[in-house]
Coordinates of C-alpha atoms and ligand atoms in Angstrom, one line a residue:
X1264 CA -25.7 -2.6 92.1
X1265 CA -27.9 0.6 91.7
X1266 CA -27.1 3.2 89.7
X1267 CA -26.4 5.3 92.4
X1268 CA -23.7 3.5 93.7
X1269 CA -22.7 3.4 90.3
X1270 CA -22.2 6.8 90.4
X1271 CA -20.5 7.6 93.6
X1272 CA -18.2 4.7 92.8
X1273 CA -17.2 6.1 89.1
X1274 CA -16.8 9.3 91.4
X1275 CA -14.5 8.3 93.6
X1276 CA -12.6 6.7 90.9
X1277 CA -12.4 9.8 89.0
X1278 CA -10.7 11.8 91.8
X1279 CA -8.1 8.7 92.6
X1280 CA -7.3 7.9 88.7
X1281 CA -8.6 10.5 86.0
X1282 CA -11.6 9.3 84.1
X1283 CA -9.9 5.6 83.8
X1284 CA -12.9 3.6 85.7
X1285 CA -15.7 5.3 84.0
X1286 CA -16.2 3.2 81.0
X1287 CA -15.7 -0.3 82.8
X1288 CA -18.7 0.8 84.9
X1289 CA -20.9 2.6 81.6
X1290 CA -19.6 -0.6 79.5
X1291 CA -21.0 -3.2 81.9
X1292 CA -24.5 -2.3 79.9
X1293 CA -28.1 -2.1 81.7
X1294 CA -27.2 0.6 83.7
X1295 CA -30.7 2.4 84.9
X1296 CA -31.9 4.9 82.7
X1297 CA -31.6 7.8 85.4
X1298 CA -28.9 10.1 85.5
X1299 CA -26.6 8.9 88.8
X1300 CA -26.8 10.7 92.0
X1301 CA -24.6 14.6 92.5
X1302 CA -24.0 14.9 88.5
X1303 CA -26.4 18.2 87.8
X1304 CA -29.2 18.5 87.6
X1305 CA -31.9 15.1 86.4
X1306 CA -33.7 15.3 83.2
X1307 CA -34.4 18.1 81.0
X1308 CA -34.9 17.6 77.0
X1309 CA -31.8 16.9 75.4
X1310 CA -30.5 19.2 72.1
X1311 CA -30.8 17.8 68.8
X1312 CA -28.2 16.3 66.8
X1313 CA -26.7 14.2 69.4
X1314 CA -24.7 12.0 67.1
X1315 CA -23.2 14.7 65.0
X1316 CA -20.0 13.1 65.1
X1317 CA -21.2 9.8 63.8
X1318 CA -20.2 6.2 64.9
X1319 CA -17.1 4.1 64.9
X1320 CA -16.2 0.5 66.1
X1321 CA -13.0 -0.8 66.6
X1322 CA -10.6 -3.4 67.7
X1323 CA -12.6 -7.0 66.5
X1324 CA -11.8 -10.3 68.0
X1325 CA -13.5 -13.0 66.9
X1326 CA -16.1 -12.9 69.6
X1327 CA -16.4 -8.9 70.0
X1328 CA -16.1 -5.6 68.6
X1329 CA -15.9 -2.2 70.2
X1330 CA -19.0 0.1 69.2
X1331 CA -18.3 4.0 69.9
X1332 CA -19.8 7.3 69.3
X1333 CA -20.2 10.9 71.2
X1334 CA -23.1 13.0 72.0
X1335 CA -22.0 16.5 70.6
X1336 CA -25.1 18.9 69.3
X1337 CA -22.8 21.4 69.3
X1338 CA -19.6 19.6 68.1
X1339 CA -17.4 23.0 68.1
X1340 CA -18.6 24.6 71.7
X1341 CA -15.6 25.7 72.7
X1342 CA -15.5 24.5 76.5
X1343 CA -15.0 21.2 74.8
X1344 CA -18.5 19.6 75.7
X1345 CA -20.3 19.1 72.3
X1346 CA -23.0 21.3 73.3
X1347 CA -24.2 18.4 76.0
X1348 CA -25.3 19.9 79.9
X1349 CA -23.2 18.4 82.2
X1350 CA -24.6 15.0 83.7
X1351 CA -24.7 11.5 82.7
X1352 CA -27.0 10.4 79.7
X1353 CA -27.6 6.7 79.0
X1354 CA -27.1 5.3 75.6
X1355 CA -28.9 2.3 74.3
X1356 CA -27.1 0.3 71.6
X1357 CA -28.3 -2.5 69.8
X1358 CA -26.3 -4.9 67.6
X1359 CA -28.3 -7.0 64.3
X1360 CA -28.1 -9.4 61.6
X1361 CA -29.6 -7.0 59.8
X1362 CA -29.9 -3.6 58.6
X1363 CA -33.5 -2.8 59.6
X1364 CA -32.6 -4.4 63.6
X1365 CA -35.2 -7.5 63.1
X1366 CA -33.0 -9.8 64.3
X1367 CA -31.2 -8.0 67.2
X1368 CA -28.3 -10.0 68.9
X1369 CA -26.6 -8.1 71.7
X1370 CA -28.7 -4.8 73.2
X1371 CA -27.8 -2.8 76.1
X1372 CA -27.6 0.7 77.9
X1373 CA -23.9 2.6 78.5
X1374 CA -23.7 5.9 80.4
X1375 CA -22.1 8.7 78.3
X1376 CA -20.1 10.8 81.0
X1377 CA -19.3 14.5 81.0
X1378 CA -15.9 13.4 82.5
X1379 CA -15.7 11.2 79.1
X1380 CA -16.7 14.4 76.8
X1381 CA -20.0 11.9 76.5
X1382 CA -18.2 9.7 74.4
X1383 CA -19.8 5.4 75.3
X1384 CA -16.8 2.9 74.2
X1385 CA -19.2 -0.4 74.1
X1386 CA -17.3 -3.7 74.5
X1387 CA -19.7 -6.3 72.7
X1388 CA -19.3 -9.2 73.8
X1389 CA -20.5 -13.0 72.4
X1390 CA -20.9 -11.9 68.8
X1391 CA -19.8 -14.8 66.0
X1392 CA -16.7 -15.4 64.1
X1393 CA -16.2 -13.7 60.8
X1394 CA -19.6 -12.0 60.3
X1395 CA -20.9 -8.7 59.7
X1396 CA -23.2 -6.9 62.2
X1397 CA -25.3 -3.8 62.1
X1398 CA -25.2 -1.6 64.9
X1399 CA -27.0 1.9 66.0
X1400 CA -27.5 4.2 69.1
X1401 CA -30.3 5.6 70.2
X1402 CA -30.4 8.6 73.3
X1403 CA -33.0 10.5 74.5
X1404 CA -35.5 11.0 70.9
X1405 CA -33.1 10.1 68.8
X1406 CA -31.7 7.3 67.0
X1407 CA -28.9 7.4 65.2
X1408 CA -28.0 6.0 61.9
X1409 CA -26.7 2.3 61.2
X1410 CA -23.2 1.3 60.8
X1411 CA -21.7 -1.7 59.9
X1412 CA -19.0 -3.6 61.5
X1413 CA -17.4 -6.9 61.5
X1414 CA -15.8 -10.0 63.9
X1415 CA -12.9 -11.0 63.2
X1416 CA -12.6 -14.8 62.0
X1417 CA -11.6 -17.6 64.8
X1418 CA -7.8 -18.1 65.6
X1419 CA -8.2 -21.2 64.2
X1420 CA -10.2 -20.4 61.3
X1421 CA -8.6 -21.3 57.6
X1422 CA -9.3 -17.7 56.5
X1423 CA -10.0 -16.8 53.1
X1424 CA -9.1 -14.1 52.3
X1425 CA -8.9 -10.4 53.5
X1426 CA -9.0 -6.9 52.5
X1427 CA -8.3 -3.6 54.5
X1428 CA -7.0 0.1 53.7
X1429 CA -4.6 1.7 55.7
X1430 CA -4.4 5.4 55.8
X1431 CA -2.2 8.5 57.9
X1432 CA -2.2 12.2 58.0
X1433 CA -5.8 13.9 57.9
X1434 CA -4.6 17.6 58.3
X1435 CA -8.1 19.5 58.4
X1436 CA -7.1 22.4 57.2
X1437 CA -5.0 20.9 54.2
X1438 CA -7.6 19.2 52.2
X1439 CA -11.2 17.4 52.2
X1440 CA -11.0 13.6 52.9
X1441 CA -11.7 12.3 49.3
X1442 CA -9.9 9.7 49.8
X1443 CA -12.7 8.0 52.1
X1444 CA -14.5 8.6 49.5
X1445 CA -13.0 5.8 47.1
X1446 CA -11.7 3.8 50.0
X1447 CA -15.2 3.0 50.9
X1448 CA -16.4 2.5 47.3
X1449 CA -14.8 -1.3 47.8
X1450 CA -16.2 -3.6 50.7
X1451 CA -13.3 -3.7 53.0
X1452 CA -13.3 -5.6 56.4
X1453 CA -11.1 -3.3 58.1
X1454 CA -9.2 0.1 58.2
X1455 CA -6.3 0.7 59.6
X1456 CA -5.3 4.3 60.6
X1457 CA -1.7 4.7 61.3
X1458 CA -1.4 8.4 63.2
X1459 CA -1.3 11.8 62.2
X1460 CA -5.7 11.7 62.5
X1461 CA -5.4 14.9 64.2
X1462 CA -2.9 18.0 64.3
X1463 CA -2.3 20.6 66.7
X1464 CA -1.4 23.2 65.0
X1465 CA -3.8 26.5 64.1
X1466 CA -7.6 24.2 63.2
X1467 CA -8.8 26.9 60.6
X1468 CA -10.7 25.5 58.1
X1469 CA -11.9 28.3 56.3
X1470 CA -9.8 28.5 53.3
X1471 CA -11.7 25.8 52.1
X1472 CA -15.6 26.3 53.4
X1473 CA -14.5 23.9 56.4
X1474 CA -16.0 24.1 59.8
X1475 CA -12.7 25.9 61.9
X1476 CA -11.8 25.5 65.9
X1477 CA -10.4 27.9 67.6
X1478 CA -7.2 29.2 65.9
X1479 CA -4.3 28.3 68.0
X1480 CA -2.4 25.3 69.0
X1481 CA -4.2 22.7 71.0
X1482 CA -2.7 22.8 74.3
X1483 CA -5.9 21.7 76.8
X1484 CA -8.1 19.1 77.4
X1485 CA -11.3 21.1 75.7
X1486 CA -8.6 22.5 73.0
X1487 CA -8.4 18.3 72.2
X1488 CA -11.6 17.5 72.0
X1489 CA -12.9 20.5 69.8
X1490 CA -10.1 19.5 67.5
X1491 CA -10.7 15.8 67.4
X1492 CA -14.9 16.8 67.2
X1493 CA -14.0 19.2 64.0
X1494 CA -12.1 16.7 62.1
X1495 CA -15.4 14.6 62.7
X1496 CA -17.3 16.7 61.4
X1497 CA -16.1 15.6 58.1
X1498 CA -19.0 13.6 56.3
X1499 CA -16.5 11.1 54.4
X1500 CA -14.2 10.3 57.8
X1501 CA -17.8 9.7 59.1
X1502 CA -18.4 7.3 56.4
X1503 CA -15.3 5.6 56.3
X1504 CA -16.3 4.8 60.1
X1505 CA -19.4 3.4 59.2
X1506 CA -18.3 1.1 57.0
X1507 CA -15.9 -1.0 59.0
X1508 CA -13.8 -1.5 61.8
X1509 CA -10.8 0.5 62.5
X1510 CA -7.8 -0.5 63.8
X1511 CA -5.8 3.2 65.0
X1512 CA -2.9 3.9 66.7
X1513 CA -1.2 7.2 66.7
X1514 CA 1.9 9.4 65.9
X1515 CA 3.1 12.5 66.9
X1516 CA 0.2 15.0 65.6
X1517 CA -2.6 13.7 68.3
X1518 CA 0.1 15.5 70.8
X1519 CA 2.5 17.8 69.0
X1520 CA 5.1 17.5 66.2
X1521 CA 8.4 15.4 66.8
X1522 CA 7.4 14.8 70.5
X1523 CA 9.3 11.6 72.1
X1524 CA 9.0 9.9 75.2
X1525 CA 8.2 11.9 77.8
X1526 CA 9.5 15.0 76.2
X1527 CA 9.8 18.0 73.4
X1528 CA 12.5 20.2 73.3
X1529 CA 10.5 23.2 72.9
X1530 CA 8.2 22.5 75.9
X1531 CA 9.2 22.1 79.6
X1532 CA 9.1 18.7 80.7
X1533 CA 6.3 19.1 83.4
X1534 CA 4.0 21.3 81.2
X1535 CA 4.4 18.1 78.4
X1536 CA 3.8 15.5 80.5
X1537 CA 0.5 17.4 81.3
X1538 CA -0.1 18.0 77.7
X1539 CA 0.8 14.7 76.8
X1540 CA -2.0 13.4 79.1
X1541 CA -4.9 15.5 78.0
X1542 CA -4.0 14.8 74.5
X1543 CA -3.7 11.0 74.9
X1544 CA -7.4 11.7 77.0
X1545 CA -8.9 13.5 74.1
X1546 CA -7.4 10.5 71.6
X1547 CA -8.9 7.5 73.5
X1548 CA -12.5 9.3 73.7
X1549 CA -12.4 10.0 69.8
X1550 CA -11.8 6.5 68.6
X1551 CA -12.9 2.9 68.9
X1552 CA -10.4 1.5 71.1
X1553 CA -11.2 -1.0 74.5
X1554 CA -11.1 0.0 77.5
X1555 CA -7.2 -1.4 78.0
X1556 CA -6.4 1.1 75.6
X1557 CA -7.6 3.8 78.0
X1558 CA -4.9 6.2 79.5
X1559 CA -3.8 6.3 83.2
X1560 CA -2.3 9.9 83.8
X1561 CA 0.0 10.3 80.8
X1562 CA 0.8 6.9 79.9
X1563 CA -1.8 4.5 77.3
X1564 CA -1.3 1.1 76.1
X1565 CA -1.3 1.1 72.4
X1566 CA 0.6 -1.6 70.9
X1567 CA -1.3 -4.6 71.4
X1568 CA -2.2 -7.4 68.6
X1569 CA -5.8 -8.2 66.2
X1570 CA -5.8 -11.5 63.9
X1571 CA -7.4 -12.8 61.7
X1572 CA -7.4 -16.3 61.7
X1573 CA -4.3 -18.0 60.4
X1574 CA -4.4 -15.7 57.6
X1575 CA -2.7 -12.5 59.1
X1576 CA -1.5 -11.2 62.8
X1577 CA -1.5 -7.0 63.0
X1578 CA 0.8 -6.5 65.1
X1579 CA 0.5 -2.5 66.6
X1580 CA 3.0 -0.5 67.0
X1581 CA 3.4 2.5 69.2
X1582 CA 6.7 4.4 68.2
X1583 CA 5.9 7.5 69.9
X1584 CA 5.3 7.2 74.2
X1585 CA 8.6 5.1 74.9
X1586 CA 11.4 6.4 72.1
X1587 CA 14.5 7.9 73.1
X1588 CA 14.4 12.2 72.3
X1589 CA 15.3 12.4 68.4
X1590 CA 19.0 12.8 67.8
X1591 CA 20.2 16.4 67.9
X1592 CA 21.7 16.0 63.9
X1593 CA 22.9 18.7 62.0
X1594 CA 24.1 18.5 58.5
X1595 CA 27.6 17.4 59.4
X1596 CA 26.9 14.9 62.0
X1597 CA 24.4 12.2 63.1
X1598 CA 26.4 10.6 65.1
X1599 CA 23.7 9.9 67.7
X1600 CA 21.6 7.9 65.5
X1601 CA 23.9 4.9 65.5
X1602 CA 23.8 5.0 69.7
X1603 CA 22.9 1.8 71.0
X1604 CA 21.7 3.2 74.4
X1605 CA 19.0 4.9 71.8
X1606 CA 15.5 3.4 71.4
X1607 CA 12.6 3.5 69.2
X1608 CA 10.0 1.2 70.8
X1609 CA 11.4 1.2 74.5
X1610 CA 12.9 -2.4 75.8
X1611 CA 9.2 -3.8 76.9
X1612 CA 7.2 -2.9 73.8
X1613 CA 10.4 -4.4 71.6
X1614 CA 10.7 -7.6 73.6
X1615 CA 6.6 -8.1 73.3
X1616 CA 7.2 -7.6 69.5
X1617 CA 10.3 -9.8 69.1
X1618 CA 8.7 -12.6 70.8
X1619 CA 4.9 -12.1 68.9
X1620 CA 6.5 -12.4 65.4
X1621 CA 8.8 -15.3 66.6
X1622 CA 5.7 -17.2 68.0
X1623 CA 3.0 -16.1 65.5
X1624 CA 1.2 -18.7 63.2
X1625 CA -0.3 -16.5 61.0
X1626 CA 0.8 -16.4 57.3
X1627 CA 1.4 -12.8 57.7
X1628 CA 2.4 -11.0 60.2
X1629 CA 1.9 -7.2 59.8
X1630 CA 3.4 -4.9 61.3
X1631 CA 0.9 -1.6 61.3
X1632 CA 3.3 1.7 62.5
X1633 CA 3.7 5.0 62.0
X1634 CA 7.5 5.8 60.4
X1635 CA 9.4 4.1 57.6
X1636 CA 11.6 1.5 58.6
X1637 CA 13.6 1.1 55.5
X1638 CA 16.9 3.0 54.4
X1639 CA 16.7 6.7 53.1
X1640 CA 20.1 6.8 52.2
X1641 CA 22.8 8.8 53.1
X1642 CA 21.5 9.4 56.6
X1643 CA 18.7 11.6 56.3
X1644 CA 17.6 14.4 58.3
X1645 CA 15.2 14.8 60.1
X1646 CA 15.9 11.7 62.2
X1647 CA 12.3 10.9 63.4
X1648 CA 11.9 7.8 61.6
X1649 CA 13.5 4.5 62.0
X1650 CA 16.9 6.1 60.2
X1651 CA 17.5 8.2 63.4
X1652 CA 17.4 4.5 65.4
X1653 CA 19.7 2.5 63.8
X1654 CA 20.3 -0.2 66.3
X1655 CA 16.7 0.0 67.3
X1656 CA 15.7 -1.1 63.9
X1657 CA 19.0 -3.4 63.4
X1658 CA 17.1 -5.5 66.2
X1659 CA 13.8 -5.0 64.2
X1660 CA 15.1 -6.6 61.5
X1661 CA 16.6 -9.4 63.3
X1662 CA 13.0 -9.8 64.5
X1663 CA 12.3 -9.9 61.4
X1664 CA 13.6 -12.4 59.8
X1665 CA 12.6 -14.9 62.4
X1666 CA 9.2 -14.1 60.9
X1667 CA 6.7 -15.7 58.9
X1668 CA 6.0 -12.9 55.9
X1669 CA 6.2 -9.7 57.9
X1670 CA 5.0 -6.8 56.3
X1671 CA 5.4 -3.5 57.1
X1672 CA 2.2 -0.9 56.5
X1673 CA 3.6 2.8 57.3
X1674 CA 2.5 6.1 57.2
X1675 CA 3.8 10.1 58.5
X1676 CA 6.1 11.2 55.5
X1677 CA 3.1 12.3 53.1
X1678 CA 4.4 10.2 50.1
X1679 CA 3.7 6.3 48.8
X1680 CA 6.8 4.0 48.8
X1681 CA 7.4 0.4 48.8
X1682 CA 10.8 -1.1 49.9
X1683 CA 12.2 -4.4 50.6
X1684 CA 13.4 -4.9 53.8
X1685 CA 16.9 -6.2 54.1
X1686 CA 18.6 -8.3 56.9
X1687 CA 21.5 -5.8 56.7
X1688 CA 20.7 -1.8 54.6
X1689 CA 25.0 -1.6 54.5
X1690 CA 24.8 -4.8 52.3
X1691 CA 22.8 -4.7 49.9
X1692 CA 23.3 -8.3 48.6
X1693 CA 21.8 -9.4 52.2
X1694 CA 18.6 -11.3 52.6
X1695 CA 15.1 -9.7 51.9
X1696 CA 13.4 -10.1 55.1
X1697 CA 10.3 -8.4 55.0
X1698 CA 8.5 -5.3 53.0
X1699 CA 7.9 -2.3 53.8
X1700 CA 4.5 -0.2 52.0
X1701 CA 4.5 3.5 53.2
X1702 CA 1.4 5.7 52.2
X1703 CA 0.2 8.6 51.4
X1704 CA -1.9 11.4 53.7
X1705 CA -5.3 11.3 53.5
X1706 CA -5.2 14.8 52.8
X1707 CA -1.7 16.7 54.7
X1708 CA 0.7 18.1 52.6
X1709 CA 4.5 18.6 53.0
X1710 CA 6.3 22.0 53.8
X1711 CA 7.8 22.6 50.2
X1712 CA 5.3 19.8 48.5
X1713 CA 6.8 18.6 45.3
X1714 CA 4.9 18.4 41.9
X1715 CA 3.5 15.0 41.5
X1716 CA 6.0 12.3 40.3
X1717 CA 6.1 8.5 40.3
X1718 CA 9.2 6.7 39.8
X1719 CA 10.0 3.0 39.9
X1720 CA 13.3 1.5 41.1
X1721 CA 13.8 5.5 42.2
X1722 CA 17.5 5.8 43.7
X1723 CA 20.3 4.0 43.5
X1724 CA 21.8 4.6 46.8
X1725 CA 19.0 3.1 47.9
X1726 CA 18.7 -0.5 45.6
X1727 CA 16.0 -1.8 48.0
X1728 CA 13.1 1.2 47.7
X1729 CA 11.5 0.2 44.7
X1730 CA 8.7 2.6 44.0
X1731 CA 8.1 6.5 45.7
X1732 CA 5.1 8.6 44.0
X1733 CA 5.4 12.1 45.6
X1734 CA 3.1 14.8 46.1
X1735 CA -0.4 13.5 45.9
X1736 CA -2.9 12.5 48.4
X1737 CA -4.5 9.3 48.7
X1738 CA -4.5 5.3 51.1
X1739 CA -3.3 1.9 50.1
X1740 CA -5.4 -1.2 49.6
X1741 CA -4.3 -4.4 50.4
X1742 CA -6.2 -7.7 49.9
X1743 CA -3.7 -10.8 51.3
X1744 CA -4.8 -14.6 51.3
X1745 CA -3.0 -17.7 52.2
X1746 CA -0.7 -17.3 48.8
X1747 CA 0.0 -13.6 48.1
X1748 CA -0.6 -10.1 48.9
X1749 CA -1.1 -7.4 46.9
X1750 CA -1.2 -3.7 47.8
X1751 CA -3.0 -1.3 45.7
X1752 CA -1.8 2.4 46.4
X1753 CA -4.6 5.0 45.3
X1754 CA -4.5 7.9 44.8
X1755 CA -7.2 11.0 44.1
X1756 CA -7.2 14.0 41.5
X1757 CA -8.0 16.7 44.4
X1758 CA -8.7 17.4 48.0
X1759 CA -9.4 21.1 47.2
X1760 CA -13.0 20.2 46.8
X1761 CA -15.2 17.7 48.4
X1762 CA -15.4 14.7 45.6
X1763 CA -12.6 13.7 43.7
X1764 CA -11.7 10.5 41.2
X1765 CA -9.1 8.5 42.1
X1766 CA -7.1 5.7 40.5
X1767 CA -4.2 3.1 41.1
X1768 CA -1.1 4.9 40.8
X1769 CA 1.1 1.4 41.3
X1770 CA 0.6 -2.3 42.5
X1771 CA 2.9 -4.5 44.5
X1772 CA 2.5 -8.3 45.3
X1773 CA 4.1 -10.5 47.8
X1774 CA 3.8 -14.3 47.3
X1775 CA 3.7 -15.7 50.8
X1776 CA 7.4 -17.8 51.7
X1777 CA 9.0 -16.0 49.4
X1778 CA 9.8 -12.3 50.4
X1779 CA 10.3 -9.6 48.1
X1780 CA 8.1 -7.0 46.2
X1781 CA 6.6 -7.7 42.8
X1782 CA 5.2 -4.8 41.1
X1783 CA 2.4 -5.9 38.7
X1784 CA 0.8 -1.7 38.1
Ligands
LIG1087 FE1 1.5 13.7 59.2
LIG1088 CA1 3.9 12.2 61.8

């Protein structure tokens, strides 16, 4: 196939299905170095600082790795397009051993799209279990700089150990990321982003020196994409890229606050499923995530599984495109959260879980989502989180404990917590089934933020939440072999100002086959 064809064909596509096609065609590699055929005008110098916005991979199987990055000069134009004219632009990659690209494994050439806000989502294929790679771009003059990413070990594999960070809730305008800072100070093999990585709301960043996007919520597809190219235009989010592999999904920021389903009560249904779809557009161009991840109209496949050997099965959760609207609560009355008709993860996604944790092999099975699942007892409002689904979760838990060591990694409340996870919250005697470690924002605070305060064994209405630290910023650590797990939850002095200490405000261990938190700092 000539690139021409190439071209009309992604065309055609695009009119039928939105941009869907595009990247199956640019991810193919060795496409012809000429722009394709009707797409503006051919050649022309590109603008410098192409890869503003740094580079990302994603999603490793023991075989692959997805490589990503966006040509934006101008990462804040307002139309949305980075600053980039509007035609194709091929982008070589190239994939090493090694740092200075001497021994080169896996090279090609994708076609950054305008249709894809020149964003190349590179499927690598035939890499080796378990290994680090370097990888870089290069378009037009430039190169870009070298990341790092790494394959997953084989299913098979007796894996020895693994450590990854999971982290939630970047608000731009709230804080610098800091927290990257430290979290890359260790060598981790993955990260683990659980939603929130954007917000809608106003993007000013100028209370704190921060680049700012046009003030306003994000409501179109450029209003997306200049939010989600400001927020990378954070040096230590760039890092934190760089460094490893992520693993995101999303929560309700990346469209708007408290949205469900296919709806939000303060936005007409049409005009939200339109949003919804742009937003879910702009999200799948920002991060590292396959091409089966990419969105058909309003609609993206986001739970899906990674593993890591025998060692540990993520399994991803999307709690946000197929829940039932929240329950209208008031103080008085909640009734609505205890209706079975109610559901958090739709019947599909919850049947695909149920039957991954019954089946898995791995020695852990994590569960990486975006609201807590344990008990904030009495009913709390607001109901967004698993509280405001009881017999959603009451299945969960069933699932659960049908498990081998499931562990729950959580983020969207803007406070640390661990919990046990019990067969039955109303009896608190019941089996531990599972456990639960909520963290921190990278940097969002809370309407009405409390002082910061850490308290073990905190509340005893609630006998199975064993540690909360409120009102500080920061990720959790976790480093899980075959015997035991142990999360580390850090947390930094500031994010008023671009570096920051940090240090371990509490540690938990699990020993695998026998559930139930330990805290050992
Ligand atoms: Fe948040
Ligand atoms: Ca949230």
């Amino acid at each position: 196939m000539v690139a021409r064809d190439r071209g009309v064909s992604m065309n055609a596509s695009l009119d039928r299905r939105g941009f869907l096609v595009t990247a199956a065609a640019a991810a193919v590699g060795a496409v012809a170095p000429q722009p394709a055929s009707g797409s503006g005008p051919p050649g022309g110098a590109l603008p410098d600082g192409l890869f503003s916005l740094g580079l990302a991979s994603g999603d490793p199987l023991p075989d692959a790795v997805v490589l990503w990055t966006r040509l934006a000069p101008e990462p804040l134009a307002p139309d949305g397009a980075g600053g980039m004219p509007r035609r194709p632009v091929p982008v070589h990659w190239e994939v090493a051993h090694d740092e200075s690209f001497r021994r080169v494994v896996r090279r090609g050439t994708a076609l950054a799209v305008p249709e894809r806000a020149h964003t190349v989502h590179v499927d690598v294929r035939g890499l080796e279990p378990d290994r680090w790679y370097s990888y870089r771009f290069r378009a037009g003059r430039e190169t870009s700089p070298v990341a790092r990413t790494r394959t997953a070990p084989a299913p098979s594999a007796r894996a020895g150990r693994l450590t990854f960070a999971f982290a939630s809730c970047q608000n731009f305008t709230n804080g610098f990321y800091t927290a990257y800072q430290d979290m890359i100070s260790a060598e981790l093999d993955l990260v683990v982003h659980l939603g929130d990585y954007i917000y809608e709301g106003p993007g000013r960043g100028e209370a704190l020196g921060r680049p700012h996007a046009p003030e306003g919520e994000t409501v179109t597809l450029a209003d997306y994409r200049v939010r989600h190219a400001q927020y990378k235009t954070d040096p230590d989010l760039r890092a934190a890229h760089a460094a490893a592999p992520w693993v995101v999904t999303l929560d309700d920021h990346e469209v708007k606050n408290d949205w469900s389903g296919e709806g939000h009560p303060a936005v007409p249904p049409a005009e939200f499923r339109a949003r919804r779809a742009v937003a879910l557009r702009a999200y799948f161009e920002h991060m590292p995530l396959r091409q089966a991840q990419a969105p058909v109209h309003h609609e993206m496949l986001l739970h899906r599984r990674v593993g890591y050997g025998n060692l540990a099965q993520f399994h991803v959760l999307d709690t946000r495109q197929y829940r039932s609207a929240l329950a209208a609560c008031d103080e008085a009355d909640c009734e609505a959260v205890w209706d079975p008709a109610r559901t958090m993860l739709g019947p599909e996604q919850e049947a695909w879980l149920d039957r991954g944790l019954r089946t898995s092999g791995a020695t852990w099975n994590v569960l990486a989502q975006q609201v807590p699942i344990y008990e904030d007892a009495p009913v709390g409002l607001p109901a967004d989180k698993w509280d405001g689904y009881r017999e959603s979760r009451r299945r969960l838990l069933e699932s659960l404990g049908a498990a081998r060591n499931p562990v729950a990694i959580t983020g969207d409340v803007h406070f640390n917590s661990a919990a046990n996870l019990l067969a039955d919250f109303a009896d608190p005697g019941s089996a531990v089934v599972g456990a639960e470690f909520v963290g921190t924002s990278i940097a969002s605070s809370s309407p009405r933020e409390p002082a910061p305060e850490t308290v073990f064994d905190p509340d005893p209405a609630n006998p199975h939440l064993v540690f909360t630290n409120r009102g500080e910023r920061g990720y959790v650590r976790c480093t899980v072999d075959a015997g035991r797990w142990r999360s580390e939850y850090r947390v930094v002095d500031t994010v008023d100002r671009p570096t920051s200490t940090a240090r371990t405000v509490a540690a938990f261990e699990i020993e695998a086959g026998r559930p139930g938190l330990r805290r050992t700092g």
